[in-house]
CSV table of C-alpha atoms in Angstrom, one decimal:
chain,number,residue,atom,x,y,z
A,1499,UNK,CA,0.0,0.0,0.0
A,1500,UNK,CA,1.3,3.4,-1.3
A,1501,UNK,CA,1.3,6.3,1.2
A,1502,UNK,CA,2.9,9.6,0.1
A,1503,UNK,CA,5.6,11.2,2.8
A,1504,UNK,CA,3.3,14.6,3.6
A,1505,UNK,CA,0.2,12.4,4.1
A,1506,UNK,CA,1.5,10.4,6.1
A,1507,UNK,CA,3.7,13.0,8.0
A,1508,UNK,CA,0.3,14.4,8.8
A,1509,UNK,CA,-1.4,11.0,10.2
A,1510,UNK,CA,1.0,10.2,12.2
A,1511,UNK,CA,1.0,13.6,14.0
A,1512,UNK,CA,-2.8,13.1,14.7
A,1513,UNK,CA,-1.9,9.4,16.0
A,1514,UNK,CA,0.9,11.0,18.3
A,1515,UNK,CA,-1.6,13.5,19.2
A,1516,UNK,CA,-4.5,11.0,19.8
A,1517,UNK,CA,-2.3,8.7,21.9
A,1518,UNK,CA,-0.7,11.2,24.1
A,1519,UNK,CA,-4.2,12.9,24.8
A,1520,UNK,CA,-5.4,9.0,26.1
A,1521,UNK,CA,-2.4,9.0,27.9
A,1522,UNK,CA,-3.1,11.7,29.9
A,1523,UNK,CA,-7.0,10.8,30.4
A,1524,UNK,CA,-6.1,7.7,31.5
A,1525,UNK,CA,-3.3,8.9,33.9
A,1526,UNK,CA,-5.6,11.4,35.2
A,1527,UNK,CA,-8.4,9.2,35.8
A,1528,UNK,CA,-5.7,7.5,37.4
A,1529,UNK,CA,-4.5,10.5,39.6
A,1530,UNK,CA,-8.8,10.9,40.6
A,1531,UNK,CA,-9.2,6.8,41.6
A,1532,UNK,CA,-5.8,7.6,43.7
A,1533,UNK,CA,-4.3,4.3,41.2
A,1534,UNK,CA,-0.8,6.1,42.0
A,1535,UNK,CA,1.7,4.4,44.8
A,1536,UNK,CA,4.7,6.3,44.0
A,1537,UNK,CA,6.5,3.8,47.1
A,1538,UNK,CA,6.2,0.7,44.3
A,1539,UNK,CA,9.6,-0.5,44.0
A,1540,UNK,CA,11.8,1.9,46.1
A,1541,UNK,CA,12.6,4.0,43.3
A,1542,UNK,CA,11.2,7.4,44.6
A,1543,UNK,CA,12.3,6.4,48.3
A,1544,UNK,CA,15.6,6.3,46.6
A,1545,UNK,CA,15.1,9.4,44.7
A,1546,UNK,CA,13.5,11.2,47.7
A,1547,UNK,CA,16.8,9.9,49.9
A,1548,UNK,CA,19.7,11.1,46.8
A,1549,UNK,CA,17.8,14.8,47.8
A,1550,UNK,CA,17.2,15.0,51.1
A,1551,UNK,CA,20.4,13.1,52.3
A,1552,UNK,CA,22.8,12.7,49.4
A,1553,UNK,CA,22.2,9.0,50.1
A,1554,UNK,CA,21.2,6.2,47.9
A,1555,UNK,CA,19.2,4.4,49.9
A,1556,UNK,CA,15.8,2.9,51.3
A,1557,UNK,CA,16.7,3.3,54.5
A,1558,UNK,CA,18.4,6.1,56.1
A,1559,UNK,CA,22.0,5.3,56.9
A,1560,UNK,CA,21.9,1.7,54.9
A,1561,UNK,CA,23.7,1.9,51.2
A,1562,UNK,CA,21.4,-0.1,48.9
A,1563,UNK,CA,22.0,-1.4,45.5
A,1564,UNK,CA,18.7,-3.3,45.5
A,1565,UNK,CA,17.7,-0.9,42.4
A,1566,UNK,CA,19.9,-0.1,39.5
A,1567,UNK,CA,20.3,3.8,39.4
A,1568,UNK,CA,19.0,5.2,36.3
A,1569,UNK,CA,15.4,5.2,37.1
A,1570,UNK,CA,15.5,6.5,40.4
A,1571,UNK,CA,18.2,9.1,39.3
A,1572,UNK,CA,15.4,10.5,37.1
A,1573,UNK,CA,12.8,10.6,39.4
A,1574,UNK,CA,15.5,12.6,42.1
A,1575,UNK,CA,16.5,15.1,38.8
A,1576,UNK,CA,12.9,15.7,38.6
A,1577,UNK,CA,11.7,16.5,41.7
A,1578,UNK,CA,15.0,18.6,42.2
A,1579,UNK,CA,13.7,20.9,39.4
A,1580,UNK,CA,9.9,20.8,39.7
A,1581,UNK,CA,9.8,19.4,43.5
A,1582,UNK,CA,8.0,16.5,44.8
A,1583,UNK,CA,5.7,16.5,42.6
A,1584,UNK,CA,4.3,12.9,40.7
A,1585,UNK,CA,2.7,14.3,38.8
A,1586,UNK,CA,5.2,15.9,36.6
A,1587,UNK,CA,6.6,12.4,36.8
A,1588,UNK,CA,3.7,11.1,35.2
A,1589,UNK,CA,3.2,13.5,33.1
A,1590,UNK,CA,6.6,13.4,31.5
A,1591,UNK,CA,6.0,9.4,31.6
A,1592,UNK,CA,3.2,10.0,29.0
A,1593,UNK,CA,5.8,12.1,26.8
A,1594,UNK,CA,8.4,9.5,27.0
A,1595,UNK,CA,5.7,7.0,26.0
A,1596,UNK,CA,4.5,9.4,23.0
A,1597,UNK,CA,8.6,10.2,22.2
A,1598,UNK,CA,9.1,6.2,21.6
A,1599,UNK,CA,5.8,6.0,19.6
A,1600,UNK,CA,7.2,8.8,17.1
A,1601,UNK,CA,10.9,6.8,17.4
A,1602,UNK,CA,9.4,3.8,16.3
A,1603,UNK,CA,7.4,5.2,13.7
A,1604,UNK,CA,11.3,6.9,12.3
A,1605,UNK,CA,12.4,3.1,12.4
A,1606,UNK,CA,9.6,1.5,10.7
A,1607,UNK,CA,10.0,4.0,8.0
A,1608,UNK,CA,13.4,3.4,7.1
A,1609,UNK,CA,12.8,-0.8,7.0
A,1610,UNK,CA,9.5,-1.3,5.4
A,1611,UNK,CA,7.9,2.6,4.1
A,1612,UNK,CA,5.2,5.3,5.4
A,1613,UNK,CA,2.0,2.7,5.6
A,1614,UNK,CA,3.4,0.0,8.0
A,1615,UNK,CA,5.5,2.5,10.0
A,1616,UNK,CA,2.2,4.3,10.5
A,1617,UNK,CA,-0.1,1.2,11.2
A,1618,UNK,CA,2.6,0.1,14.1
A,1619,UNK,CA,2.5,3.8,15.6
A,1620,UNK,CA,-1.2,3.7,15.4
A,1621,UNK,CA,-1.2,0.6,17.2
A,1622,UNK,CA,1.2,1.8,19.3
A,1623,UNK,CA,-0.1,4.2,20.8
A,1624,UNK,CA,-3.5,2.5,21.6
A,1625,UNK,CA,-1.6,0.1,22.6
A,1626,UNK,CA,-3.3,-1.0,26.5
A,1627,UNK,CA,0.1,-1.8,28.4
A,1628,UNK,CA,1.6,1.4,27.2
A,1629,UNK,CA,-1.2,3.5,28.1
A,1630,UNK,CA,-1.2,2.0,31.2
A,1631,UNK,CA,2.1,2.5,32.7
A,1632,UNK,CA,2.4,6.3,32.2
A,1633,UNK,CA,0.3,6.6,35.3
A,1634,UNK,CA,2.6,4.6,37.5
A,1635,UNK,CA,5.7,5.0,39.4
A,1636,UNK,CA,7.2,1.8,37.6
A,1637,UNK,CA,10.2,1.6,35.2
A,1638,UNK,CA,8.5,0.2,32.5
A,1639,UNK,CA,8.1,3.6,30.1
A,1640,UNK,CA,11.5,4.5,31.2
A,1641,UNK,CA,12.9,0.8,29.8
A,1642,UNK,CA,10.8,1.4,26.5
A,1643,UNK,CA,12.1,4.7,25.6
A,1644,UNK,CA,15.5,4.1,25.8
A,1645,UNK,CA,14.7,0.9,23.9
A,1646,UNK,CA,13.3,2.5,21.4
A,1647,UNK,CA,16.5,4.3,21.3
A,1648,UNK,CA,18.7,2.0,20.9
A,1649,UNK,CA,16.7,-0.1,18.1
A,1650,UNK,CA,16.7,3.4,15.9
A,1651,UNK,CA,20.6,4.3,16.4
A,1652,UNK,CA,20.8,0.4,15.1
A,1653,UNK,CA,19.7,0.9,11.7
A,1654,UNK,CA,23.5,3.0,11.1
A,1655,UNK,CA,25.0,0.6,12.6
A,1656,UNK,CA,25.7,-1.3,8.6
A,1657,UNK,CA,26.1,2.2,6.9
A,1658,UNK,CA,28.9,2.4,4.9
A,1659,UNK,CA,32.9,2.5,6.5
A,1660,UNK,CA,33.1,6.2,5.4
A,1661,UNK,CA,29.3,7.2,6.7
A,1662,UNK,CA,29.5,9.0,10.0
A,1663,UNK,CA,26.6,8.1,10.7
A,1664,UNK,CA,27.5,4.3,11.7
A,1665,UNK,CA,29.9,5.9,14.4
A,1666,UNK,CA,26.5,8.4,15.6
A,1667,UNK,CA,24.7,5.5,15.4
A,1668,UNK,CA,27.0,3.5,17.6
A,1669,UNK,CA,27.7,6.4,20.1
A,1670,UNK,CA,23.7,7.1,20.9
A,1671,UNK,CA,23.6,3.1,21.2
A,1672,UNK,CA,25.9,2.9,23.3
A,1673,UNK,CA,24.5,5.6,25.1
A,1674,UNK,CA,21.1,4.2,25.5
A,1675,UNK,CA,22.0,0.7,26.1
A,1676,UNK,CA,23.7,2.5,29.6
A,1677,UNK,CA,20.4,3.8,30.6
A,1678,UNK,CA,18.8,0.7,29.4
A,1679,UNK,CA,20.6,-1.5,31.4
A,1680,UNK,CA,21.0,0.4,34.5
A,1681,UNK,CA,17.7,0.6,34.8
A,1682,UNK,CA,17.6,-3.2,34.8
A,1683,UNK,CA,20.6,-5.1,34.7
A,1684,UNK,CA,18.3,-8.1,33.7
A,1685,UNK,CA,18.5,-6.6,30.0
A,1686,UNK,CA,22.5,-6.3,30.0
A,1687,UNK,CA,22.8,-9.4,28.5
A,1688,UNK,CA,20.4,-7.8,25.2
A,1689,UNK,CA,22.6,-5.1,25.3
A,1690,UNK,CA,25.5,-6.9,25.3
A,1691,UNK,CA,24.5,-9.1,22.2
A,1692,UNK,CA,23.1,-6.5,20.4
A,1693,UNK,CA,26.7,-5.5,20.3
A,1694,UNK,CA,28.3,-8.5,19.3
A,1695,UNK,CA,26.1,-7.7,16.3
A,1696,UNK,CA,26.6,-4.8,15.5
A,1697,UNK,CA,30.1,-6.1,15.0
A,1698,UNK,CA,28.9,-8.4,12.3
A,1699,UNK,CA,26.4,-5.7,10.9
A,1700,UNK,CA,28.6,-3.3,10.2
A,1701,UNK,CA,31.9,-3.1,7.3
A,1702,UNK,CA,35.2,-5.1,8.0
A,1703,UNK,CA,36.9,-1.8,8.1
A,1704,UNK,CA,34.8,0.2,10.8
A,1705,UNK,CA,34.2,-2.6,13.0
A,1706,UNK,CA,36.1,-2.0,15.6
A,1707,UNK,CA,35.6,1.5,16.0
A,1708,UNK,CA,31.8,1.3,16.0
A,1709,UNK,CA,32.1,-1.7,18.7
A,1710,UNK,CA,34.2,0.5,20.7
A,1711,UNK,CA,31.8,4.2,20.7
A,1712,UNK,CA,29.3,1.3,21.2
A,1713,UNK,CA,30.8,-0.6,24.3
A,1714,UNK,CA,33.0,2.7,25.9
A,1715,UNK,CA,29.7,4.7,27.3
A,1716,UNK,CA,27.8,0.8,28.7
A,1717,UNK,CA,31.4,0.2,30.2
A,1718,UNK,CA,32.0,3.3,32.1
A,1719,UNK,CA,28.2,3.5,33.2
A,1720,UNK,CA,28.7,-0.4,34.8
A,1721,UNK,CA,31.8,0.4,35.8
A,1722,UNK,CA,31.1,3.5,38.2
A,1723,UNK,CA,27.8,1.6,39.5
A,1724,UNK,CA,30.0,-1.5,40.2
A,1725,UNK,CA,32.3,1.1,41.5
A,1726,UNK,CA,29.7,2.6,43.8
A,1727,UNK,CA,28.7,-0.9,45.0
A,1728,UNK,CA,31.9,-2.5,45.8
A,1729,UNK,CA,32.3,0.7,48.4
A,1730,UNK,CA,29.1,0.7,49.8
A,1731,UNK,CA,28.3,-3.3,50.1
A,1732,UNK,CA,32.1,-4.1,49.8
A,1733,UNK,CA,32.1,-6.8,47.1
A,1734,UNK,CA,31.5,-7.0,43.5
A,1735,UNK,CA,27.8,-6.0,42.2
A,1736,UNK,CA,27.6,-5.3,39.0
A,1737,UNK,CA,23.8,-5.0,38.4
A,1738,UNK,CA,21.4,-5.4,41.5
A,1739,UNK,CA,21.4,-7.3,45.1
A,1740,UNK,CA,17.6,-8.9,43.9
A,1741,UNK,CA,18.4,-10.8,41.7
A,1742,UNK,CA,19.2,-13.8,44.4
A,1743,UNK,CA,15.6,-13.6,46.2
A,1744,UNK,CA,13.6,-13.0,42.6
A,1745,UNK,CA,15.3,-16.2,40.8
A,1746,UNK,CA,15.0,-18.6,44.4
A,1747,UNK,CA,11.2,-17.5,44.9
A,1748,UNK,CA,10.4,-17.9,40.8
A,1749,UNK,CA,12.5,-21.5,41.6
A,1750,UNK,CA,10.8,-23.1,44.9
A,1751,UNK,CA,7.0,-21.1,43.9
A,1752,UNK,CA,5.1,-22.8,41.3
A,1753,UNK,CA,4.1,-20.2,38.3
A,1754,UNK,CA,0.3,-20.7,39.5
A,1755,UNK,CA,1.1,-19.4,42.8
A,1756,UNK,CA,3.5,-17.0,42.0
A,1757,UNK,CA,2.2,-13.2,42.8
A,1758,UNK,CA,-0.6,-15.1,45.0
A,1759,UNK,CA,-0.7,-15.1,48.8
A,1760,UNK,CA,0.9,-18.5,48.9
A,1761,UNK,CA,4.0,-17.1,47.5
A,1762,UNK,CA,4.3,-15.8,50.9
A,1763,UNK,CA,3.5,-18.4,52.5
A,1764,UNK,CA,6.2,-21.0,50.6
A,1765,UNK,CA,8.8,-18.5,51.2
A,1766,UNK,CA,8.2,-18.2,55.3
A,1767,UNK,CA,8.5,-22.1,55.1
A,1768,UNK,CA,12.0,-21.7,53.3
A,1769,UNK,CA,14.6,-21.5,55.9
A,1770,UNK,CA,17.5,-20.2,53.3
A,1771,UNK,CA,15.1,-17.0,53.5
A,1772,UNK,CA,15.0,-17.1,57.1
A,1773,UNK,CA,18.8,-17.4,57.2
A,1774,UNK,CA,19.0,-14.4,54.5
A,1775,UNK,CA,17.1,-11.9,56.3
A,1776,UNK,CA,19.6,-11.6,58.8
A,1777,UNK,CA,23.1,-10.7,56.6
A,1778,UNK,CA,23.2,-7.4,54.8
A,1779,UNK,CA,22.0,-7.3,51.6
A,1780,UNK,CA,24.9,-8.5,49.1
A,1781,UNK,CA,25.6,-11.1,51.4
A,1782,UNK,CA,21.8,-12.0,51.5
A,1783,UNK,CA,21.8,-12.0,47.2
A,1784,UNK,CA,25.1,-14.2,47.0
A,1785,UNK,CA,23.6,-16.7,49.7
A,1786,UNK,CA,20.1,-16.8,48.2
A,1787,UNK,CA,21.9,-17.2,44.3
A,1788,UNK,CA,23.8,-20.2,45.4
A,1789,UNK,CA,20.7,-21.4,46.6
A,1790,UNK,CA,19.3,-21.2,43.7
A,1791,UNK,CA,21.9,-22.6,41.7
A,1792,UNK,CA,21.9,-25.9,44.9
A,1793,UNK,CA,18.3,-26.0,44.0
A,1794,UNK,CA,19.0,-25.6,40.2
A,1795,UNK,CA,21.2,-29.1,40.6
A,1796,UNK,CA,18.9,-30.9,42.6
A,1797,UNK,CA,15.3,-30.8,40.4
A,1798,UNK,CA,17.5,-30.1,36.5
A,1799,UNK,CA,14.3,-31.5,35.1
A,1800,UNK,CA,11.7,-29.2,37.1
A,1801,UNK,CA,14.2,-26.6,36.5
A,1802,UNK,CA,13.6,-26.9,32.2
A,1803,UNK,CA,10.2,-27.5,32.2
A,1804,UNK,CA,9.7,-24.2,34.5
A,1805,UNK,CA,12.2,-22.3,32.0
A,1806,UNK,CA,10.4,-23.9,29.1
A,1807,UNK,CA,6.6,-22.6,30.8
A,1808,UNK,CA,8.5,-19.1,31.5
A,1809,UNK,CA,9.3,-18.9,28.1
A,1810,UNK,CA,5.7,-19.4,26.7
A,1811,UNK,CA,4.8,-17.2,29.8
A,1812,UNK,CA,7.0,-14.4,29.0
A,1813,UNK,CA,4.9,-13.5,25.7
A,1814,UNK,CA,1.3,-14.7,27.1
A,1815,UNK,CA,-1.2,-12.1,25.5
A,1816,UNK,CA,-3.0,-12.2,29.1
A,1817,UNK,CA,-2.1,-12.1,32.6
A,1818,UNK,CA,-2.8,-14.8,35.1
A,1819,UNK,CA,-5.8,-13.9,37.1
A,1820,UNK,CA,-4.8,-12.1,40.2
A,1821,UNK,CA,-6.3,-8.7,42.0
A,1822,UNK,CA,-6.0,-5.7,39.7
A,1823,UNK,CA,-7.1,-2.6,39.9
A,1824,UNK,CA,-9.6,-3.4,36.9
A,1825,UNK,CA,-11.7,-6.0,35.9
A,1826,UNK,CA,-9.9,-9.2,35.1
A,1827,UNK,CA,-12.4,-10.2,32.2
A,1828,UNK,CA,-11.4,-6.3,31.3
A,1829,UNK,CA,-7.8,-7.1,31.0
A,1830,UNK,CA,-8.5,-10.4,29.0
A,1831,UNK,CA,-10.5,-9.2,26.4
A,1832,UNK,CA,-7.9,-5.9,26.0
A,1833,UNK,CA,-5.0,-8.5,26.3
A,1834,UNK,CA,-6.6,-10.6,23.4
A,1835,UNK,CA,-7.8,-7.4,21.4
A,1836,UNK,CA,-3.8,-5.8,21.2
A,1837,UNK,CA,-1.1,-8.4,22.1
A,1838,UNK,CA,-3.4,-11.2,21.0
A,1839,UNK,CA,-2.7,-10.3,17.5
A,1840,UNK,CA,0.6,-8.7,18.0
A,1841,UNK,CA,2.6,-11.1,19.3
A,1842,UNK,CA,2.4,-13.8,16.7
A,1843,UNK,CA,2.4,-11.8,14.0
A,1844,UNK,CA,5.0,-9.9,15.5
A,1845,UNK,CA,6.8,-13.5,15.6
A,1846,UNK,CA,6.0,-14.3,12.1
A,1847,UNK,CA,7.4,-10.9,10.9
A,1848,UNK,CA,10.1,-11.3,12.9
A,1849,UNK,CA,10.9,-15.0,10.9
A,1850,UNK,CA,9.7,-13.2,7.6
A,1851,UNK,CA,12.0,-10.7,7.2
A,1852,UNK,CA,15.4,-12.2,9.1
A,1853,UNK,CA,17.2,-11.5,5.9
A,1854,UNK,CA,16.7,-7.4,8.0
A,1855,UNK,CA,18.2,-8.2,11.1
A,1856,UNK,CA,21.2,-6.7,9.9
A,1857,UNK,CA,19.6,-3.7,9.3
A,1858,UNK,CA,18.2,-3.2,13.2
A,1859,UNK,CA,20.3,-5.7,15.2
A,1860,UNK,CA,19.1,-5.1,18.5
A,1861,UNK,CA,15.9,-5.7,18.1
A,1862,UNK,CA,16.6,-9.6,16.8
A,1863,UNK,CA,19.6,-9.8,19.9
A,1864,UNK,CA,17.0,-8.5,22.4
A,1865,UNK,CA,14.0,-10.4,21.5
A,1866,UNK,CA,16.1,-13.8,22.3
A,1867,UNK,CA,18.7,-12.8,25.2
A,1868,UNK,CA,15.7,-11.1,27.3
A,1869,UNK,CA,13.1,-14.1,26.6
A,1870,UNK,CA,16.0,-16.5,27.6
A,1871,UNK,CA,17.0,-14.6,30.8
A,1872,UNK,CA,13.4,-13.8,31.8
A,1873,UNK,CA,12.3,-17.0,31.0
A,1874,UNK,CA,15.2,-19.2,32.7
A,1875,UNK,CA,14.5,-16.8,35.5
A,1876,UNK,CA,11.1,-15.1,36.4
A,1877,UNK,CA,9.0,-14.3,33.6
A,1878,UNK,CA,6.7,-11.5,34.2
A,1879,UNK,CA,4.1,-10.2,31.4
A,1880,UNK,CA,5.1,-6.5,32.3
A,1881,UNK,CA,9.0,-7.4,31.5
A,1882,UNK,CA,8.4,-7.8,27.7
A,1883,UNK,CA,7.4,-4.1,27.4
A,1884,UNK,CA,10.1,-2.7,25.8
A,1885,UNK,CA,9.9,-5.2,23.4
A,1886,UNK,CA,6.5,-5.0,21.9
A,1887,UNK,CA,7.0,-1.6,20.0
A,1888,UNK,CA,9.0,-3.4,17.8
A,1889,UNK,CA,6.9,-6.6,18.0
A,1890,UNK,CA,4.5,-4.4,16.9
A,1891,UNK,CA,6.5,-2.9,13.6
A,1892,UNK,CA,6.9,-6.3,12.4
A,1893,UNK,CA,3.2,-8.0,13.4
A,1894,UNK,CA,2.0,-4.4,10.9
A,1895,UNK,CA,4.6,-5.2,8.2
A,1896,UNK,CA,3.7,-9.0,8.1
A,1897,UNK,CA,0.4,-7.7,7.8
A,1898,UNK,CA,1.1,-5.6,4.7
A,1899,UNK,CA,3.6,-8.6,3.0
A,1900,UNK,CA,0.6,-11.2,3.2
A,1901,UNK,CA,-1.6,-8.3,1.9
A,1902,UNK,CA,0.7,-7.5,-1.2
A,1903,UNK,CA,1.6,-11.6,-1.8
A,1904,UNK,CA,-2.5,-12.1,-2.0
A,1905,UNK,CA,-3.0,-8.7,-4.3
C-alpha cells in the first residue's frame, strides 16, 4: 500500500496527538481513583533519599544497591527541578511513551515505508500496556524509551565504513543501552548481544571502531555503578542485590502461585530465607543465588520444564488472574484485542524478514537474550514491554507482505 511522505507526516502527527491525549485521560483518571503508589519499587524512596540526604538508599543510613540507578536518578533530577511532585513524573512518563511511539514510527520508515511504520504507531499508541504504565511509578516507560533508542541508532550501525553516521549511530547506542541497562541489569545481556552484532552488521573496516563508541559509554556506566557498589556493600555487584531472592522464589514457587498469597507463605516455610534476612543485603543476594543454583542441581528437570513454561509465559497475551485494579475479564479481552494479534504476528514478521536483522540488530539480539534470561528466571508479562513496539512494527509489516503476496 502506497502512502505519500506529507500524508502520512500528517497521520502520524494526529496518532501522536491522539495517543498522548489517552495517555493523559487515563493517567488522570488514574490521579482521581488515587491508582498512583509512587512507594512501588523503592525508586522514589531512593530518589527522595539522593535529595534530602545525598544518600542512595531505602533506608536512612543503609547503602542499597537493591535498584539499579537510572530510574531513580530520574525521578530525584525531577523533583529537584519541579519538586516533589508525581505528577510531573507522570506526566513526563506520557511524553516519554509518546517520544518512543514517534521513534518507532522513524524506524519503521526506514525498514519497510510510510504505511506499516504508520499502522505500528497507530497501534502503538492505543496500545493497552503502554497506556497504562504512564500513570505509575514503575520503570516500564522509562525501559521502553530508551529501547526505542537503541533499536533506531541500530539501523546506522551497517552504513557504509566512510558514513558518519554508523559511528553516531554507535555512540547514541551505546548511550542508550547505559540507561537501558541500568535501569535493569536483567536486559544487560540484550545489550550486550546486540553488540556483538553490530560487529557483524557493520563493514570489516569500521568494526572496531563502531564496537568500541558502542561498548565505551555501557562500560563506564557499569563500571562507576560497580564502582559505587563495591564501596558501599564491599564486594563485587555489577547489576542489582535482587536478583538472588527474585530467581529462588520464581524456583521453589510454582508459576500458578507465584504473585498469590501463597507465595508468601512457601517462602516463610524456606529456611535459606529465614537465614538471609539476617546478613546485609549482598551477602543476603550471593547466599540466596547459590541457593538457587543448589536448588537448580537438585530438580534439572523441574528446572527446564519451568524455563520452558517461563518462556511461553514471558509472551502470554494475558495475565494470570490475580487482583488488579480493573476487571480481570477487562484485561482479558484488551489483552486478546492488542497483544493477541501482536505477538504472533510480531513472531511471524520477525521470521519473515530475518534476511533485515542486519539492518536493526538489536531488536533480533533483544527479543532472544531477554526471553532466555526472563524466562530461565522469572518471567513476568510486564517485562516484555520494551519489546512490543517493535513486536509491533513487524506484526504491521507481516500484515502488509501477506496483503501485497494475495493482491
Amino acid at each position: 500500500m502506497s502512502l505519500d511522505a506529507a500524508r502520512a507526516r500528517r497521520w502520524a502527527s494526529a496518532a501522536l496527538a491522539a495517543g498522548l491525549l489517552l495517555r493523559f485521560a487515563y493517567a488522570w483518571h488514574g490521579h482521581r481513583a488515587r491508582y498512583l503508589p509512587t512507594s512501588s519499587d523503592g525508586y522514589e524512596t531512593i530518589a527522595l533519599s539522593l535529595l534530602d540526604r545525598g544518600e542512595y538508599a531505602l533506608t536512612p543510613g543503609v547503602p542499597t544497591s537493591l535498584r539499579e540507578p537510572s530510574f531513580p536518578l530520574y525521578i530525584a533530577f525531577v523533583y529537584g527541578v519541579f519538586g516533589r511532585r508525581p505528577g510531573v513524573v507522570v506526566f513526563l512518563n506520557c511524553l516519554l511513551s509518546a517520544a518512543t511511539g514517534w521513534l518507532l514510527w522513524r524506524t519503521g520508515r526506514r525498514l519497510f515505508g510510510e504505511a506499516v511504520a504508520l499502522a505500528a504507531l497507530t497501534a502503538f499508541m492505543l496500545h493497552p500496556q503502554s497506556v497504562y504504565y504512564c500513570a505509575y511509578f514503575f520503570r516500564e516507560t522509562w525501559l521502553c524509551f530508551w529501547f526505542g533508542v537503541l533499536l533506531w541508532a541500530s539501523l546506522d550501525w551497517a552504513a557504509p565504513a566512510d558514513d558518519p553516521a554508523g559511528r553516531r549511530g554507535a555512540l547514541a547506542g551505546g548511550l542508550a543501552s547505559a540507561a537501558f541497562g541500568l535501569a535493569n541489569s536483567a536486559v544487560l545481556p540484550a545489550c550486550a548481544l546486540s553488540g556483538v552484532l553490530l560487529w557483524f552488521a557493520a563493514p570489516a573496516r569500521a568494526r572496531a571502531r563502531r564496537a568500541g563508541l558502542y561498548f565505551l559509554p555501557l562500560c563506564l556506566a557499569f563500571g562507576a555503578w560497580s564502582a559505587r557498589n563495591w564501596s558501599a556493600q564491599g564486594r563485587f555487584v555489577a547489576g542489582s542485590t535482587h536478583g538472588g531472592e527474585e530467581f529462588l522464589q520464581a524456583l521453589i514457587v510454582p508459576p500458578e502461585d507465584l504473585g498469590t498469597p501463597r507465595q508468601g507463605e512457601i517462602v516463610r516455610a524456606t529456611p535459606v530465607f529465614a537465614e538471609a534476612n539476617k546478613l546485609p543485603e549482598a551477602e543476603r543476594n550471593d547466599l540466596l543465588m547459590k541457593a538457587s543454583l543448589r536448588w537448580i542441581g537438585a530438580h534439572p528437570g523441574v528446572f527446564a520444564s519451568r524455563a520452558l513454561a517461563g518462556f511461553a509465559k514471558y509472551w502470554k497475551p494475558w495475565p494470570y488472574k490475580r487482583g488488579y485494579q480493573h476487571s480481570y475479564a477487562a484485561l482479558v479481552l484488551a489483552g486478546l484485542l492488542s497483544d493477541g494479534w501482536m505477538i504472533p504476528l510480531g513472531f511471524l514478521g520477525l521470521w519473515l524478514f530475518r534476511a533485515r536483522w542486519r539492518l536493526a540488530p538489536a531488536f533480533p539480539a533483544s527479543v532472544f537474550a531477554m526471553t532466555l534470561v526472563y524466562g530461565a528466571v522469572h518471567a513476568v508479562i510486564r517485562y516484555r514491554l520494551p519489546l512490543m513496539g517493535g513486536m509491533i512494527l513487524l506484526a504491521c509489516a507481516a500484515v502488509e507482505s501477506v496483503i501485497c503476496t494475495d493482491t
